[in-house]
């Protein structure tokens, strides 16, 4: 009898919490602002203008749903010399060869599963 009351109480509490998900949002209405690309080259040391309140990568549609999109980072030019690139490639190939040698040594020395 006591477990039945506990089950009913838990179900009522869970139902009450689930109904809150279907209520009208209490978020304040915000004006829809359009975002535009700009060709301004601002330096990194220069502070951002105070009047800009638009957050990049996020907007709201007419129904109040938020839209989020990725902002691609700026491309950087590789400034490594060919010698540095060659040494990096040799280091990567050497690391892979060392890993392959260790893995081959471990795999060849595993016990035979048919012995068990």
PDB file of C-alpha atoms in Angstrom:
ATOM      1  CA  UNK A   1       0.000   0.000   0.000  1.00  0.00           C
ATOM      2  CA  UNK A   2       2.799   2.416   0.927  1.00  0.00           C
ATOM      3  CA  UNK A   3       4.785   1.701  -2.250  1.00  0.00           C
ATOM      4  CA  UNK A   4       1.676   2.351  -4.350  1.00  0.00           C
ATOM      5  CA  UNK A   5       1.284   5.812  -2.770  1.00  0.00           C
ATOM      6  CA  UNK A   6       4.961   6.569  -3.382  1.00  0.00           C
ATOM      7  CA  UNK A   7       4.635   5.504  -7.036  1.00  0.00           C
ATOM      8  CA  UNK A   8       1.539   7.675  -7.560  1.00  0.00           C
ATOM      9  CA  UNK A   9       3.209  10.652  -5.874  1.00  0.00           C
ATOM     10  CA  UNK A  10       6.329  10.269  -8.015  1.00  0.00           C
ATOM     11  CA  UNK A  11       4.197  10.041 -11.158  1.00  0.00           C
ATOM     12  CA  UNK A  12       2.248  13.192 -10.246  1.00  0.00           C
ATOM     13  CA  UNK A  13       5.453  15.134  -9.507  1.00  0.00           C
ATOM     14  CA  UNK A  14       7.041  13.953 -12.779  1.00  0.00           C
ATOM     15  CA  UNK A  15       3.903  14.929 -14.687  1.00  0.00           C
ATOM     16  CA  UNK A  16       3.837  18.358 -13.106  1.00  0.00           C
ATOM     17  CA  UNK A  17       7.482  18.954 -14.011  1.00  0.00           C
ATOM     18  CA  UNK A  18       6.936  17.725 -17.576  1.00  0.00           C
ATOM     19  CA  UNK A  19       4.022  20.085 -18.199  1.00  0.00           C
ATOM     20  CA  UNK A  20       6.288  23.077 -17.615  1.00  0.00           C
ATOM     21  CA  UNK A  21       8.070  22.188 -20.856  1.00  0.00           C
ATOM     22  CA  UNK A  22       4.901  22.991 -22.832  1.00  0.00           C
ATOM     23  CA  UNK A  23       4.228  26.453 -21.417  1.00  0.00           C
ATOM     24  CA  UNK A  24       4.660  29.726 -23.277  1.00  0.00           C
ATOM     25  CA  UNK A  25       8.160  31.123 -23.093  1.00  0.00           C
ATOM     26  CA  UNK A  26       8.703  33.994 -20.694  1.00  0.00           C
ATOM     27  CA  UNK A  27      11.651  35.306 -22.691  1.00  0.00           C
ATOM     28  CA  UNK A  28      11.413  39.020 -23.445  1.00  0.00           C
ATOM     29  CA  UNK A  29      10.645  39.979 -27.025  1.00  0.00           C
ATOM     30  CA  UNK A  30      13.711  41.264 -28.808  1.00  0.00           C
ATOM     31  CA  UNK A  31      13.945  43.116 -32.049  1.00  0.00           C
ATOM     32  CA  UNK A  32      15.312  41.228 -34.994  1.00  0.00           C
ATOM     33  CA  UNK A  33      18.564  42.645 -36.260  1.00  0.00           C
ATOM     34  CA  UNK A  34      20.207  41.742 -39.509  1.00  0.00           C
ATOM     35  CA  UNK A  35      23.869  40.866 -39.635  1.00  0.00           C
ATOM     36  CA  UNK A  36      25.980  42.018 -42.526  1.00  0.00           C
ATOM     37  CA  UNK A  37      29.514  41.208 -43.515  1.00  0.00           C
ATOM     38  CA  UNK A  38      32.007  44.044 -43.376  1.00  0.00           C
ATOM     39  CA  UNK A  39      35.394  44.565 -44.923  1.00  0.00           C
ATOM     40  CA  UNK A  40      36.704  46.620 -42.016  1.00  0.00           C
ATOM     41  CA  UNK A  41      40.209  45.605 -41.002  1.00  0.00           C
ATOM     42  CA  UNK A  42      40.407  46.382 -37.315  1.00  0.00           C
ATOM     43  CA  UNK A  43      43.527  45.632 -35.384  1.00  0.00           C
ATOM     44  CA  UNK A  44      43.404  43.266 -32.447  1.00  0.00           C
ATOM     45  CA  UNK A  45      44.634  45.908 -30.024  1.00  0.00           C
ATOM     46  CA  UNK A  46      41.746  48.193 -30.871  1.00  0.00           C
ATOM     47  CA  UNK A  47      38.733  47.731 -28.591  1.00  0.00           C
ATOM     48  CA  UNK A  48      35.407  46.773 -30.111  1.00  0.00           C
ATOM     49  CA  UNK A  49      32.868  49.557 -30.542  1.00  0.00           C
ATOM     50  CA  UNK A  50      30.542  49.880 -27.578  1.00  0.00           C
ATOM     51  CA  UNK A  51      27.420  50.443 -29.670  1.00  0.00           C
ATOM     52  CA  UNK A  52      27.549  46.964 -31.234  1.00  0.00           C
ATOM     53  CA  UNK A  53      25.110  44.705 -29.424  1.00  0.00           C
ATOM     54  CA  UNK A  54      24.785  42.095 -32.176  1.00  0.00           C
ATOM     55  CA  UNK A  55      26.382  38.784 -31.312  1.00  0.00           C
ATOM     56  CA  UNK A  56      27.992  37.124 -34.303  1.00  0.00           C
ATOM     57  CA  UNK A  57      26.785  33.648 -35.210  1.00  0.00           C
ATOM     58  CA  UNK A  58      23.394  33.930 -33.519  1.00  0.00           C
ATOM     59  CA  UNK A  59      20.093  35.392 -34.647  1.00  0.00           C
ATOM     60  CA  UNK A  60      16.398  35.037 -33.900  1.00  0.00           C
ATOM     61  CA  UNK A  61      13.771  34.285 -36.522  1.00  0.00           C
ATOM     62  CA  UNK A  62      10.251  35.709 -36.609  1.00  0.00           C
ATOM     63  CA  UNK A  63       8.935  32.965 -34.325  1.00  0.00           C
ATOM     64  CA  UNK A  64      11.543  33.735 -31.676  1.00  0.00           C
ATOM     65  CA  UNK A  65      13.586  30.592 -32.339  1.00  0.00           C
ATOM     66  CA  UNK A  66      17.325  31.033 -32.184  1.00  0.00           C
ATOM     67  CA  UNK A  67      19.505  30.223 -35.166  1.00  0.00           C
ATOM     68  CA  UNK A  68      23.168  29.471 -34.539  1.00  0.00           C
ATOM     69  CA  UNK A  69      25.790  29.033 -37.220  1.00  0.00           C
ATOM     70  CA  UNK A  70      29.518  28.544 -37.302  1.00  0.00           C
ATOM     71  CA  UNK A  71      31.887  31.400 -38.006  1.00  0.00           C
ATOM     72  CA  UNK A  72      34.914  30.264 -39.908  1.00  0.00           C
ATOM     73  CA  UNK A  73      38.257  31.487 -38.558  1.00  0.00           C
ATOM     74  CA  UNK A  74      40.490  33.628 -40.690  1.00  0.00           C
ATOM     75  CA  UNK A  75      43.007  31.754 -42.799  1.00  0.00           C
ATOM     76  CA  UNK A  76      46.635  31.991 -41.749  1.00  0.00           C
ATOM     77  CA  UNK A  77      49.599  31.793 -44.065  1.00  0.00           C
ATOM     78  CA  UNK A  78      52.097  29.066 -43.192  1.00  0.00           C
ATOM     79  CA  UNK A  79      55.418  30.748 -42.480  1.00  0.00           C
ATOM     80  CA  UNK A  80      57.559  27.619 -41.943  1.00  0.00           C
ATOM     81  CA  UNK A  81      60.559  27.129 -44.145  1.00  0.00           C
ATOM     82  CA  UNK A  82      60.926  24.006 -46.262  1.00  0.00           C
ATOM     83  CA  UNK A  83      63.609  22.702 -43.866  1.00  0.00           C
ATOM     84  CA  UNK A  84      61.242  22.991 -40.901  1.00  0.00           C
ATOM     85  CA  UNK A  85      58.489  21.274 -42.861  1.00  0.00           C
ATOM     86  CA  UNK A  86      60.855  18.460 -43.871  1.00  0.00           C
ATOM     87  CA  UNK A  87      62.021  17.947 -40.291  1.00  0.00           C
ATOM     88  CA  UNK A  88      58.409  17.877 -39.079  1.00  0.00           C
ATOM     89  CA  UNK A  89      57.521  15.294 -41.726  1.00  0.00           C
ATOM     90  CA  UNK A  90      60.535  13.135 -40.826  1.00  0.00           C
ATOM     91  CA  UNK A  91      59.629  13.340 -37.146  1.00  0.00           C
ATOM     92  CA  UNK A  92      56.047  12.247 -37.910  1.00  0.00           C
ATOM     93  CA  UNK A  93      57.209   9.333 -40.107  1.00  0.00           C
ATOM     94  CA  UNK A  94      59.718   8.259 -37.432  1.00  0.00           C
ATOM     95  CA  UNK A  95      57.045   8.350 -34.744  1.00  0.00           C
ATOM     96  CA  UNK A  96      54.701   6.247 -36.875  1.00  0.00           C
ATOM     97  CA  UNK A  97      57.495   3.741 -37.610  1.00  0.00           C
ATOM     98  CA  UNK A  98      58.288   3.458 -33.876  1.00  0.00           C
ATOM     99  CA  UNK A  99      54.608   2.897 -33.095  1.00  0.00           C
ATOM    100  CA  UNK A 100      54.343   0.254 -35.835  1.00  0.00           C
ATOM    101  CA  UNK A 101      57.433  -1.559 -34.523  1.00  0.00           C
ATOM    102  CA  UNK A 102      56.124  -1.613 -30.943  1.00  0.00           C
ATOM    103  CA  UNK A 103      52.669  -2.732 -32.087  1.00  0.00           C
ATOM    104  CA  UNK A 104      54.147  -5.494 -34.271  1.00  0.00           C
ATOM    105  CA  UNK A 105      56.302  -6.703 -31.373  1.00  0.00           C
ATOM    106  CA  UNK A 106      53.339  -6.846 -29.015  1.00  0.00           C
ATOM    107  CA  UNK A 107      51.006  -8.496 -31.510  1.00  0.00           C
ATOM    108  CA  UNK A 108      53.479 -11.210 -32.505  1.00  0.00           C
ATOM    109  CA  UNK A 109      54.105 -12.143 -28.865  1.00  0.00           C
ATOM    110  CA  UNK A 110      50.473 -12.527 -27.823  1.00  0.00           C
ATOM    111  CA  UNK A 111      49.549 -15.999 -26.539  1.00  0.00           C
ATOM    112  CA  UNK A 112      47.735 -18.366 -28.857  1.00  0.00           C
ATOM    113  CA  UNK A 113      43.975 -18.247 -28.124  1.00  0.00           C
ATOM    114  CA  UNK A 114      43.637 -21.959 -29.000  1.00  0.00           C
ATOM    115  CA  UNK A 115      45.706 -22.886 -25.910  1.00  0.00           C
ATOM    116  CA  UNK A 116      42.926 -21.837 -23.550  1.00  0.00           C
TER     117      UNK A 116
END
